[in-house]
Amino acid sequence: MNVLGQVTVLPELPPALARLSDLAYNLYWSWTPHAQALYRDLDASLWERFQHNPVRLLLEVPQARLDEAAADLAYLERYRAVIADFDAYLNKTDTWASRHASGLAPVAYFSMEYGFHESLPIYSGGLGVLAGDHCKSASDLGLPFTAVGMLFHQGYFRQMLNRDGWQEEAYDELDLTTLPLRPAHTPAGEEARVSVQIAGREVHVRVWELLIGRIRVLLLDTNVPENSPEDRKLTARLYGGNQELRFQQYVLLGVAGIRALRALEVPAQVYHMNEGHAALLGLERVRELVGGGLDFRTATEAVAASTLFTTHTPVPAGNDAFAYDLVDRYLGGWPEALGTTRDDLYALARHDQQWDGHWVPTFSMTVFALAMSRAANGVSELHGEVSRDMWKFLYPGAEAAEVPIGHVTNGAHNLTFTSQAMRDLLSTVLPGDWTEHLEDEAMWEAIERLTDTQLSEVQRDMKREMVAFVRSRVREQGLRNGASASDLAATDGLLSEDALTIGFARRFATYKRATLLFRDRERLARIVNDPERPVQFVFAGKAHPADNPGKAFIQEIYRMSQQPEFRGKIVILENYDMNVARHLVQGVDIWLNNPRRPLEASGTSGMKASFNGAPNFSILDGWWREGYDGTNGWPIGEEREYADLNVQDEADAHSLYTTLEDQIVPSYYGDRAGWARTVRRAIRTVSPRFSMQRQVIDYVRQYYVPLSERGAALSAGNAARARQIAEWKAWVRGQWPHTRLSASADLPATARPGQTVEVRAQVQSAGIRPEDLRVEAVLKRGDDVTRFPLERQGDGSYRAAVPLPGSGLYTVGVRMVPVIEGLSNGLEAGLIRWA
């Protein structure tokens, strides 16, 4: 037919069920199973067909069925209970934030991807799901919080495994009118539109609004008629295309994202960049201040004072960097708009790297993000250490331990991933308002009152649901690939509800070593085929479309699953998404994770499994290095580094098999009371410590509140303090090459603990005020560094009796650092001179 256009006819909800529409457009339902059940029970087949999307379901369900539900007294009772809870949640004023963070300024959170629910596939994996969970807990806690992201109308990709197990990608165009989002409107009632210059082109951006409980998310979309066909594709795919496309997307996220906040008059005083993708928001914020009369350096100080940067990537290749000539195409007009030079702007992002055997300056998104923020963090304790070491070159002369990158260990949104059955069981021993105190470790002690039988019954029910789900998904895959009748029939026997079931699901990057389990195939075959104590494995995960080595890992696991000794005992599911993730973390007995330490920044899937009682069996990397306590799961390998990767793989594989054979399998089959103790410990220890509520509270206390105060202080009085700091830095950096430092010390060959040594220094300050210099002795013993200030004596001389606190071999040095009141940390100026 000759299509003139499309129109969406909204359902006529019976008055008794009118609020189903309000609820459908607020993703509160995504972490509320009772709310989801209201839609599922209208038409279960439509619910599955449309990826559990209540908006689409209401568009498709027959009017007669709606009228029937409105006359069903039991359904109406459930409906009223859900709506009452929904309204109570939205209208609650006595929130955690109102009680504990009343001084918190409004926060704007920027992320390239968000994983809220499978029906909105604008996420690729852990980073996006983490961002989605962060938003959900910001809502739960009542933070003044707005998120900004991109609306990718073809999402990431839908993964299909062909008959040979090779990953193939499909891109489905989203019908935005059937998703739980709406066009955002300005206070004047107009549809929110902004624009941004990209390589001399005016790119128009529509802003969509997504409600997540009490907060909203603004999503940017260039697929509008005003744009050229190429510009309409800028928001087509997440992480698609080449470097040119990605940099343009980063301009959109950062620059158009700030403009969207302004167009909607959304208050924001603290800015949180979730990964370096969002770093260019600093450009627009500086441009605004320069337009208001500030100079470039002062504006940069004022912007950075209220900005936090979270890095997630311990792999150098995962930190985007671009050639200057590419950046020139898209930022060519920005130096003039910012009142600065190209050299001064690019210096904030400069990272010299070896490309094709040559050292070249690159524009690093991570370096720029660090320069444009005054607080930065990794996402686990170990990742913080790794990040400080990765980026210490930005602070010449500093020890890695003092690089100003902290950490907040990731968490997960408990209610999104904990099954309703487990929630109901937890509610029998936890207080009535337990979901509002998820971070309270003392509260979770009540888990010890759950009986072994209660736990095992709930977990068996969850496993039964997962097994049915796995069989259904594998059957669908077989039908698509033309499987034989016998192969399709065999899906009914996949996995056993009685066997120890281990899950492994994540992004298939090679460092995550998805195939480590198969290093000794014969030994694995003995483990899975033990007639008395069988073990089975469920895998899932996507590789980036351009990552052929990752795809090869998927294919290897698929081919192994088809071998006679593993058939029915090892399964790999296609199209890993939040739906698959929920089924797996709720249904497996054990969660497996074996990345190559220390490359796992955090990982969160194992947390979600333990919320449901599945202990972790993991490398001591990322969050598990902090989470494992000897009683709540099992480690793989040792907490050490290896020079030879093959030796590391061999050692970790041996540990995996041995622990499985000697500890896990005997406990599961032969010591049910001991197994139940481990299950209880997993729930009790992981649920509070790795809840997203704990994570967001940590961000509020460690970063959001201090940045609220510092940002306000530096911006007050037309940014007077920011101007003073900027001018001071410029002066000090100009004088620093002319400063001199010499030192001497009376160091005996041996000394007693507590003995002091005389350390002296002589400074030529090149005009820098003495009170703006910190001269200190630095004592290093192994990895421990102690700094001891030297006292100014006059005429540029300094001295101190420096104590040697304990036994050991000390290295003693003297250094000088410029500091003034109001800096975010002692190394903010980036200058250190050693004697």
Short mmCIF file of N, CA, C and O in Angstrom, two decimals, residues 391-484:
data_model
loop_
_atom_site.label_atom_id
_atom_site.label_comp_id
_atom_site.label_asym_id
_atom_site.label_seq_id
_atom_site.Cartn_x
_atom_site.Cartn_y
_atom_site.Cartn_z
N TRP A 391 47.10 6.50 35.47
CA TRP A 391 47.07 7.93 35.13
C TRP A 391 48.07 8.76 35.93
O TRP A 391 48.03 9.99 35.89
N LYS A 392 49.02 8.11 36.59
CA LYS A 392 49.98 8.86 37.39
C LYS A 392 50.90 9.72 36.53
O LYS A 392 51.49 10.69 37.03
N PHE A 393 51.02 9.40 35.23
CA PHE A 393 51.88 10.22 34.38
C PHE A 393 51.35 11.65 34.27
O PHE A 393 52.09 12.56 33.87
N LEU A 394 50.08 11.86 34.62
CA LEU A 394 49.53 13.22 34.61
C LEU A 394 50.05 14.04 35.79
O LEU A 394 49.84 15.27 35.83
N TYR A 395 50.70 13.39 36.73
CA TYR A 395 51.23 14.04 37.93
C TYR A 395 52.70 13.68 38.05
O TYR A 395 53.09 12.87 38.91
N PRO A 396 53.57 14.23 37.20
CA PRO A 396 54.99 13.85 37.18
C PRO A 396 55.63 14.01 38.56
O PRO A 396 55.50 15.05 39.20
N GLY A 397 56.27 12.95 38.98
CA GLY A 397 56.95 12.98 40.27
C GLY A 397 56.11 12.49 41.43
O GLY A 397 56.61 12.37 42.55
N ALA A 398 54.84 12.18 41.20
CA ALA A 398 53.98 11.70 42.28
C ALA A 398 54.02 10.18 42.37
O ALA A 398 54.24 9.48 41.37
N GLU A 399 53.81 9.69 43.57
CA GLU A 399 53.62 8.26 43.76
C GLU A 399 52.20 7.90 43.31
O GLU A 399 51.26 8.69 43.46
N ALA A 400 52.03 6.69 42.79
CA ALA A 400 50.71 6.28 42.31
C ALA A 400 49.67 6.39 43.42
O ALA A 400 48.52 6.79 43.17
N ALA A 401 50.07 6.06 44.65
CA ALA A 401 49.10 6.03 45.76
C ALA A 401 48.50 7.40 46.05
O ALA A 401 47.42 7.49 46.64
N GLU A 402 49.16 8.49 45.66
CA GLU A 402 48.65 9.82 45.98
C GLU A 402 47.96 10.51 44.81
O GLU A 402 47.49 11.64 44.92
N VAL A 403 47.88 9.83 43.66
CA VAL A 403 47.12 10.38 42.53
C VAL A 403 45.66 10.54 42.97
O VAL A 403 45.07 9.62 43.55
N PRO A 404 45.06 11.70 42.71
CA PRO A 404 43.73 11.97 43.27
C PRO A 404 42.58 11.28 42.52
O PRO A 404 41.73 11.93 41.91
N ILE A 405 42.60 9.96 42.55
CA ILE A 405 41.49 9.15 42.03
C ILE A 405 41.10 8.20 43.16
O ILE A 405 41.90 7.36 43.58
N GLY A 406 39.89 8.37 43.68
CA GLY A 406 39.43 7.51 44.76
C GLY A 406 38.67 6.31 44.23
O GLY A 406 38.91 5.85 43.11
N HIS A 407 37.76 5.79 45.02
CA HIS A 407 36.93 4.70 44.53
C HIS A 407 35.60 4.67 45.27
O HIS A 407 35.51 5.05 46.44
N VAL A 408 34.57 4.27 44.55
CA VAL A 408 33.30 3.86 45.13
C VAL A 408 32.98 2.51 44.51
O VAL A 408 32.80 2.42 43.29
N THR A 409 32.96 1.49 45.32
CA THR A 409 32.70 0.16 44.77
C THR A 409 31.25 0.08 44.28
O THR A 409 30.32 0.49 44.96
N ASN A 410 31.11 -0.47 43.09
CA ASN A 410 29.79 -0.57 42.48
C ASN A 410 28.83 -1.39 43.32
O ASN A 410 29.22 -2.23 44.13
N GLY A 411 27.57 -1.15 43.07
CA GLY A 411 26.50 -1.96 43.65
C GLY A 411 25.50 -2.29 42.57
O GLY A 411 25.70 -2.00 41.39
N ALA A 412 24.40 -2.91 42.96
CA ALA A 412 23.32 -3.23 42.03
C ALA A 412 22.00 -2.93 42.71
O ALA A 412 21.90 -2.95 43.95
N HIS A 413 20.97 -2.66 41.93
CA HIS A 413 19.66 -2.30 42.46
C HIS A 413 18.95 -3.58 42.89
O HIS A 413 18.44 -4.34 42.06
N ASN A 414 18.93 -3.81 44.20
CA ASN A 414 18.41 -5.07 44.73
C ASN A 414 17.05 -5.43 44.17
O ASN A 414 16.79 -6.58 43.78
N LEU A 415 16.13 -4.46 44.16
CA LEU A 415 14.75 -4.78 43.83
C LEU A 415 14.57 -5.09 42.34
O LEU A 415 13.61 -5.78 41.97
N THR A 416 15.45 -4.61 41.49
CA THR A 416 15.36 -4.95 40.07
C THR A 416 15.69 -6.42 39.84
O THR A 416 15.12 -7.05 38.96
N PHE A 417 16.60 -6.96 40.64
CA PHE A 417 17.13 -8.30 40.35
C PHE A 417 16.72 -9.38 41.35
O PHE A 417 16.95 -10.55 41.10
N THR A 418 16.14 -9.01 42.46
CA THR A 418 15.70 -10.01 43.44
C THR A 418 14.31 -10.48 43.06
O THR A 418 13.40 -9.68 42.85
N SER A 419 14.12 -11.79 42.96
CA SER A 419 12.83 -12.33 42.53
C SER A 419 11.75 -12.01 43.56
O SER A 419 12.04 -11.79 44.74
N GLN A 420 10.50 -12.03 43.11
CA GLN A 420 9.40 -11.77 44.03
C GLN A 420 9.33 -12.85 45.09
O GLN A 420 9.05 -12.58 46.26
N ALA A 421 9.61 -14.08 44.70
CA ALA A 421 9.58 -15.18 45.68
C ALA A 421 10.62 -14.95 46.77
O ALA A 421 10.33 -15.17 47.96
N MET A 422 11.82 -14.53 46.41
CA MET A 422 12.84 -14.26 47.42
C MET A 422 12.47 -13.04 48.24
O MET A 422 12.67 -13.02 49.46
N ARG A 423 11.91 -12.02 47.61
CA ARG A 423 11.46 -10.85 48.37
C ARG A 423 10.42 -11.24 49.41
O ARG A 423 10.46 -10.77 50.55
N ASP A 424 9.47 -12.08 49.01
CA ASP A 424 8.43 -12.51 49.94
C ASP A 424 9.05 -13.26 51.12
O ASP A 424 8.63 -13.08 52.27
N LEU A 425 10.06 -14.10 50.82
CA LEU A 425 10.71 -14.84 51.90
C LEU A 425 11.48 -13.88 52.82
O LEU A 425 11.40 -13.99 54.05
N LEU A 426 12.21 -12.94 52.25
CA LEU A 426 12.95 -11.97 53.06
C LEU A 426 12.01 -11.17 53.96
O LEU A 426 12.35 -10.84 55.10
N SER A 427 10.83 -10.88 53.45
CA SER A 427 9.87 -10.07 54.21
C SER A 427 9.37 -10.78 55.46
O SER A 427 8.82 -10.13 56.36
N THR A 428 9.57 -12.09 55.54
CA THR A 428 9.13 -12.82 56.73
C THR A 428 10.06 -12.59 57.92
O THR A 428 9.67 -12.84 59.06
N VAL A 429 11.29 -12.11 57.67
CA VAL A 429 12.23 -11.92 58.78
C VAL A 429 12.77 -10.49 58.86
O VAL A 429 13.29 -10.09 59.90
N LEU A 430 12.64 -9.73 57.78
CA LEU A 430 13.13 -8.35 57.79
C LEU A 430 11.99 -7.40 58.17
O LEU A 430 10.82 -7.74 58.01
N PRO A 431 12.31 -6.19 58.64
CA PRO A 431 11.26 -5.23 59.02
C PRO A 431 10.40 -4.83 57.83
O PRO A 431 10.82 -4.97 56.67
N GLY A 432 9.23 -4.29 58.10
CA GLY A 432 8.28 -3.95 57.06
C GLY A 432 8.81 -2.96 56.05
O GLY A 432 8.41 -2.99 54.88
N ASP A 433 9.69 -2.08 56.46
CA ASP A 433 10.23 -1.07 55.54
C ASP A 433 11.65 -1.42 55.09
O ASP A 433 12.46 -0.54 54.80
N TRP A 434 11.95 -2.71 55.00
CA TRP A 434 13.32 -3.14 54.73
C TRP A 434 13.85 -2.64 53.39
O TRP A 434 15.05 -2.39 53.25
N THR A 435 12.98 -2.43 52.41
CA THR A 435 13.48 -1.98 51.10
C THR A 435 14.00 -0.55 51.13
O THR A 435 14.66 -0.11 50.20
N GLU A 436 13.72 0.18 52.22
CA GLU A 436 14.23 1.54 52.34
C GLU A 436 15.54 1.59 53.12
O GLU A 436 16.11 2.67 53.30
N HIS A 437 16.01 0.45 53.58
CA HIS A 437 17.24 0.40 54.39
C HIS A 437 18.16 -0.72 53.89
O HIS A 437 18.79 -1.41 54.69
N LEU A 438 18.23 -0.87 52.61
CA LEU A 438 18.97 -2.00 52.04
C LEU A 438 20.44 -1.98 52.42
O LEU A 438 21.10 -3.03 52.46
N GLU A 439 21.00 -0.81 52.69
CA GLU A 439 22.42 -0.70 53.00
C GLU A 439 22.74 -1.00 54.46
O GLU A 439 23.92 -1.05 54.84
N ASP A 440 21.73 -1.25 55.28
CA ASP A 440 21.90 -1.46 56.72
C ASP A 440 22.34 -2.90 56.99
O ASP A 440 21.54 -3.83 56.99
N GLU A 441 23.64 -3.09 57.24
CA GLU A 441 24.17 -4.45 57.43
C GLU A 441 23.57 -5.12 58.65
O GLU A 441 23.33 -6.33 58.65
N ALA A 442 23.33 -4.36 59.71
CA ALA A 442 22.77 -4.96 60.93
C ALA A 442 21.38 -5.54 60.67
O ALA A 442 21.01 -6.59 61.21
N MET A 443 20.60 -4.86 59.84
CA MET A 443 19.26 -5.35 59.55
C MET A 443 19.30 -6.74 58.92
O MET A 443 18.45 -7.59 59.20
N TRP A 444 20.31 -6.98 58.09
CA TRP A 444 20.38 -8.25 57.36
C TRP A 444 20.79 -9.42 58.23
O TRP A 444 20.75 -10.57 57.76
N GLU A 445 21.17 -9.17 59.47
CA GLU A 445 21.47 -10.29 60.37
C GLU A 445 20.27 -11.20 60.56
O GLU A 445 20.40 -12.39 60.88
N ALA A 446 19.07 -10.65 60.36
CA ALA A 446 17.85 -11.42 60.54
C ALA A 446 17.74 -12.58 59.54
O ALA A 446 16.93 -13.50 59.73
N ILE A 447 18.56 -12.55 58.48
CA ILE A 447 18.55 -13.63 57.50
C ILE A 447 18.87 -14.97 58.17
O ILE A 447 18.43 -16.03 57.72
N GLU A 448 19.60 -14.93 59.26
CA GLU A 448 19.96 -16.17 59.95
C GLU A 448 18.73 -16.90 60.49
O GLU A 448 18.81 -18.08 60.83
N ARG A 449 17.59 -16.21 60.55
CA ARG A 449 16.38 -16.86 61.05
C ARG A 449 15.65 -17.66 59.97
O ARG A 449 14.70 -18.39 60.27
N LEU A 450 16.07 -17.52 58.72
CA LEU A 450 15.47 -18.33 57.66
C LEU A 450 15.93 -19.77 57.78
O LEU A 450 17.13 -20.03 57.99
N THR A 451 15.02 -20.70 57.64
CA THR A 451 15.39 -22.11 57.77
C THR A 451 15.97 -22.63 56.47
O THR A 451 15.75 -22.07 55.39
N ASP A 452 16.69 -23.76 56.58
CA ASP A 452 17.26 -24.38 55.39
C ASP A 452 16.17 -24.74 54.40
O ASP A 452 16.32 -24.57 53.19
N THR A 453 15.06 -25.24 54.92
CA THR A 453 13.95 -25.66 54.05
C THR A 453 13.34 -24.48 53.32
O THR A 453 13.05 -24.55 52.11
N GLN A 454 13.12 -23.38 54.02
CA GLN A 454 12.57 -22.20 53.37
C GLN A 454 13.44 -21.75 52.21
O GLN A 454 12.95 -21.46 51.11
N LEU A 455 14.74 -21.67 52.45
CA LEU A 455 15.65 -21.24 51.40
C LEU A 455 15.65 -22.20 50.22
O LEU A 455 15.55 -21.78 49.06
N SER A 456 15.75 -23.48 50.50
CA SER A 456 15.85 -24.46 49.41
C SER A 456 14.58 -24.50 48.59
O SER A 456 14.63 -24.67 47.36
N GLU A 457 13.42 -24.33 49.21
CA GLU A 457 12.16 -24.37 48.46
C GLU A 457 12.05 -23.18 47.52
O GLU A 457 11.66 -23.33 46.36
N VAL A 458 12.39 -22.00 48.02
CA VAL A 458 12.33 -20.82 47.15
C VAL A 458 13.35 -20.94 46.02
O VAL A 458 13.05 -20.63 44.86
N GLN A 459 14.55 -21.39 46.32
CA GLN A 459 15.56 -21.49 45.29
C GLN A 459 15.21 -22.57 44.26
O GLN A 459 15.51 -22.41 43.07
N ARG A 460 14.57 -23.63 44.70
CA ARG A 460 14.15 -24.66 43.73
C ARG A 460 13.09 -24.10 42.79
O ARG A 460 13.12 -24.36 41.59
N ASP A 461 12.16 -23.32 43.32
CA ASP A 461 11.14 -22.71 42.46
C ASP A 461 11.79 -21.77 41.44
O ASP A 461 11.41 -21.74 40.26
N MET A 462 12.78 -20.97 41.89
CA MET A 462 13.46 -20.06 40.96
C MET A 462 14.24 -20.84 39.91
O MET A 462 14.26 -20.46 38.74
N LYS A 463 14.88 -21.93 40.33
CA LYS A 463 15.63 -22.74 39.36
C LYS A 463 14.68 -23.37 38.35
O LYS A 463 14.98 -23.42 37.15
N ARG A 464 13.52 -23.83 38.81
CA ARG A 464 12.55 -24.45 37.90
C ARG A 464 12.13 -23.44 36.83
O ARG A 464 12.04 -23.79 35.64
N GLU A 465 11.88 -22.20 37.23
CA GLU A 465 11.51 -21.16 36.26
C GLU A 465 12.65 -20.91 35.27
O GLU A 465 12.43 -20.73 34.07
N MET A 466 13.89 -20.89 35.76
CA MET A 466 15.03 -20.64 34.89
C MET A 466 15.21 -21.77 33.90
O MET A 466 15.45 -21.53 32.70
N VAL A 467 15.10 -23.01 34.34
CA VAL A 467 15.26 -24.15 33.44
C VAL A 467 14.21 -24.11 32.33
O VAL A 467 14.52 -24.34 31.15
N ALA A 468 12.97 -23.80 32.69
CA ALA A 468 11.92 -23.70 31.67
C ALA A 468 12.24 -22.59 30.68
O ALA A 468 12.03 -22.73 29.47
N PHE A 469 12.76 -21.48 31.19
CA PHE A 469 13.14 -20.35 30.33
C PHE A 469 14.25 -20.76 29.38
O PHE A 469 14.19 -20.47 28.17
N VAL A 470 15.29 -21.42 29.90
CA VAL A 470 16.42 -21.85 29.06
C VAL A 470 15.93 -22.79 27.96
O VAL A 470 16.29 -22.64 26.77
N ARG A 471 15.10 -23.74 28.32
CA ARG A 471 14.61 -24.69 27.31
C ARG A 471 13.82 -23.98 26.22
O ARG A 471 13.97 -24.27 25.03
N SER A 472 13.00 -23.01 26.63
CA SER A 472 12.19 -22.27 25.66
C SER A 472 13.06 -21.46 24.71
O SER A 472 12.85 -21.46 23.49
N ARG A 473 14.08 -20.79 25.26
CA ARG A 473 14.94 -19.95 24.42
C ARG A 473 15.78 -20.79 23.46
O ARG A 473 15.97 -20.42 22.30
N VAL A 474 16.28 -21.92 23.92
CA VAL A 474 17.08 -22.78 23.04
C VAL A 474 16.20 -23.38 21.95
O VAL A 474 16.62 -23.52 20.79
N ARG A 475 14.95 -23.69 22.29
CA ARG A 475 14.04 -24.21 21.28
C ARG A 475 13.75 -23.15 20.21
O ARG A 475 13.75 -23.46 19.01
N GLU A 476 13.54 -21.91 20.63
CA GLU A 476 13.32 -20.82 19.66
C GLU A 476 14.51 -20.69 18.72
O GLU A 476 14.35 -20.49 17.51
N GLN A 477 15.70 -20.76 19.28
CA GLN A 477 16.90 -20.65 18.47
C GLN A 477 16.98 -21.80 17.46
O GLN A 477 17.31 -21.61 16.29
N GLY A 478 16.66 -23.01 17.92
CA GLY A 478 16.69 -24.16 17.03
C GLY A 478 15.68 -24.05 15.90
O GLY A 478 15.98 -24.38 14.75
N LEU A 479 14.49 -23.58 16.21
CA LEU A 479 13.47 -23.40 15.17
C LEU A 479 13.95 -22.41 14.11
O LEU A 479 13.76 -22.63 12.91
N ARG A 480 14.57 -21.32 14.54
CA ARG A 480 15.05 -20.32 13.58
C ARG A 480 16.15 -20.88 12.70
O ARG A 480 16.25 -20.55 11.51
N ASN A 481 16.99 -21.75 13.27
CA ASN A 481 18.12 -22.30 12.53
C ASN A 481 17.80 -23.60 11.81
O ASN A 481 18.71 -24.25 11.29
N GLY A 482 16.52 -23.98 11.79
CA GLY A 482 16.13 -25.18 11.05
C GLY A 482 16.59 -26.47 11.70
O GLY A 482 16.95 -27.43 10.99
N ALA A 483 16.55 -26.55 13.01
CA ALA A 483 16.98 -27.77 13.72
C ALA A 483 16.04 -28.92 13.40
O ALA A 483 14.87 -28.73 13.06
N SER A 484 16.56 -30.12 13.54
CA SER A 484 15.77 -31.32 13.27
C SER A 484 14.73 -31.53 14.37
O SER A 484 14.83 -30.96 15.46
#
